[in-house]
Amino acid sequence: MCRQVLETRPDDTEAMNNLAWLLAMRNQGEVPQALSLINKAIELDGSDLSLVDTRAVVFIRSGQLDRALEQLQSVRQRDSRNVGVAFHMAWAYQAIGDMNSARAKLQEAERLGLSPRFLDTLELVVFEGLRKPLGVRP
């Protein structure tokens, strides 16, 4: 559906954001295309923090964890109560092996309202992959 939207509205940053996120989360081989899409969306509307958050997810999926954390910290400075950013920071910290920071960020995300029932199936897998090894209980 996102591709169809982009055929008729090629500058639709919301469709680019959604497609980039889906490509990155569903298929590791699509990460380069996801990065290209999200970079274009940010060029068009760099003020939208959700775009920067999506780019961080793409960076996590591509193994560029330092870049992901840099992006997430920049969003965090402008929106300290963003649940998704805290969740994605936990994911990035876990990926680099900083379990203490990962645990703290996951607990913070849960305090801010993160709940499995609000997560997409793709992110639910990430959530469960964080919660169990970090010893964070439901």
Coordinates of C-alpha atoms in Angstrom, one line a residue:
M1 CA 0.0 0.0 0.0
C2 CA 2.9 2.4 0.8
R3 CA 4.3 1.8 -2.6
Q4 CA 1.0 2.6 -4.2
V5 CA 0.8 5.9 -2.3
L6 CA 4.3 6.8 -3.4
E7 CA 3.4 6.2 -7.0
T8 CA 0.8 8.9 -6.9
R9 CA 2.4 11.1 -4.2
P10 CA 6.2 10.5 -4.5
D11 CA 7.0 13.1 -1.8
D12 CA 4.7 11.6 0.9
T13 CA 7.0 11.4 3.8
E14 CA 4.6 9.3 5.9
A15 CA 4.4 6.6 3.2
M16 CA 8.2 6.7 2.9
N17 CA 8.6 6.4 6.7
N18 CA 6.2 3.5 6.9
L19 CA 7.7 1.7 3.9
A20 CA 11.3 2.2 5.2
W21 CA 10.3 0.8 8.6
L22 CA 8.6 -2.2 7.0
L23 CA 11.5 -3.0 4.7
A24 CA 14.0 -2.8 7.4
M25 CA 12.1 -4.8 9.9
R26 CA 10.9 -7.6 7.5
N27 CA 14.0 -8.3 5.4
Q28 CA 17.6 -7.6 6.2
G29 CA 18.3 -7.5 2.4
E30 CA 16.0 -4.5 2.1
V31 CA 17.9 -2.4 4.6
P32 CA 19.8 -0.4 1.9
Q33 CA 16.5 0.5 0.2
A34 CA 15.0 1.4 3.6
L35 CA 17.9 3.7 4.3
S36 CA 17.5 5.4 1.0
L37 CA 13.8 6.0 1.5
I38 CA 14.1 7.3 5.0
N39 CA 17.0 9.6 4.1
K40 CA 14.8 11.1 1.3
A41 CA 12.0 11.6 3.7
I42 CA 14.3 13.4 6.1
E43 CA 15.6 15.6 3.3
L44 CA 11.9 16.6 2.7
D45 CA 10.9 17.0 6.3
G46 CA 13.8 16.8 8.8
S47 CA 11.6 18.3 11.5
D48 CA 9.5 15.1 11.9
L49 CA 11.1 13.2 14.8
S50 CA 9.4 10.0 13.8
L51 CA 11.5 10.0 10.6
V52 CA 14.7 10.2 12.6
D53 CA 13.5 7.4 14.9
T54 CA 12.8 5.2 11.8
R55 CA 16.3 6.0 10.5
A56 CA 17.7 4.8 13.8
V57 CA 15.8 1.5 13.5
V58 CA 17.2 1.1 10.0
F59 CA 20.7 1.7 11.4
I60 CA 20.1 -0.9 14.1
R61 CA 19.0 -3.4 11.5
S62 CA 22.1 -2.6 9.4
G63 CA 24.4 -3.0 12.4
Q64 CA 25.3 0.7 12.6
L65 CA 24.6 0.9 16.3
D66 CA 26.7 4.0 17.1
R67 CA 24.8 5.9 14.3
A68 CA 21.5 4.5 15.6
L69 CA 22.2 5.7 19.2
E70 CA 23.3 9.1 17.9
Q71 CA 20.0 9.5 16.0
L72 CA 18.0 8.3 19.0
Q73 CA 19.8 10.7 21.4
S74 CA 19.1 13.6 19.1
V75 CA 15.4 12.8 19.1
R76 CA 15.5 12.2 22.9
Q77 CA 16.9 15.8 23.4
R78 CA 13.8 17.2 21.7
D79 CA 11.2 14.7 23.0
S80 CA 12.3 13.1 26.3
R81 CA 8.9 11.3 26.8
N82 CA 8.9 9.4 23.5
V83 CA 8.2 5.8 24.3
G84 CA 9.4 4.4 21.0
V85 CA 12.7 6.2 21.3
A86 CA 13.4 4.7 24.7
F87 CA 12.4 1.3 23.4
H88 CA 14.7 1.6 20.4
M89 CA 17.5 2.8 22.6
A90 CA 17.1 -0.3 24.7
W91 CA 17.3 -2.4 21.5
A92 CA 20.5 -0.6 20.3
Y93 CA 22.2 -0.8 23.7
Q94 CA 21.4 -4.5 23.9
A95 CA 22.9 -5.0 20.4
I96 CA 26.2 -3.4 21.4
G97 CA 26.3 -5.5 24.6
D98 CA 25.5 -2.7 27.1
M99 CA 23.0 -4.6 29.1
N100 CA 22.7 -2.2 32.0
S101 CA 21.8 0.7 29.7
A102 CA 19.5 -1.6 27.7
R103 CA 17.7 -2.6 30.9
A104 CA 17.4 1.0 32.1
K105 CA 16.0 2.1 28.8
L106 CA 13.5 -0.7 28.5
Q107 CA 12.3 0.0 32.0
E108 CA 12.0 3.7 31.2
A109 CA 10.0 2.8 28.0
E110 CA 7.6 0.7 30.1
R111 CA 7.2 3.5 32.7
L112 CA 6.4 5.8 29.8
G113 CA 3.7 3.4 28.6
L114 CA 5.3 0.8 26.4
S115 CA 3.0 -2.3 26.3
P116 CA 3.2 -5.4 24.2
R117 CA -0.5 -4.9 23.2
F118 CA 0.4 -1.7 21.4
L119 CA 3.3 -3.1 19.4
D120 CA 3.3 -4.3 15.8
T121 CA 4.1 -8.0 15.5
L122 CA 7.5 -7.2 14.1
E123 CA 8.4 -5.0 17.1
L124 CA 6.8 -7.5 19.5
V125 CA 9.6 -9.9 18.5
V126 CA 12.2 -7.3 19.4
F127 CA 10.4 -6.5 22.7
E128 CA 10.4 -10.1 23.8
G129 CA 14.0 -10.5 22.7
L130 CA 14.9 -7.6 25.0
R131 CA 12.7 -8.4 28.0
K132 CA 13.8 -12.0 28.6
P133 CA 17.6 -11.6 28.4
L134 CA 17.5 -8.4 30.4
G135 CA 15.4 -10.0 33.2
V136 CA 12.6 -7.4 32.9
R137 CA 9.3 -8.8 34.0
P138 CA 5.9 -8.0 32.5

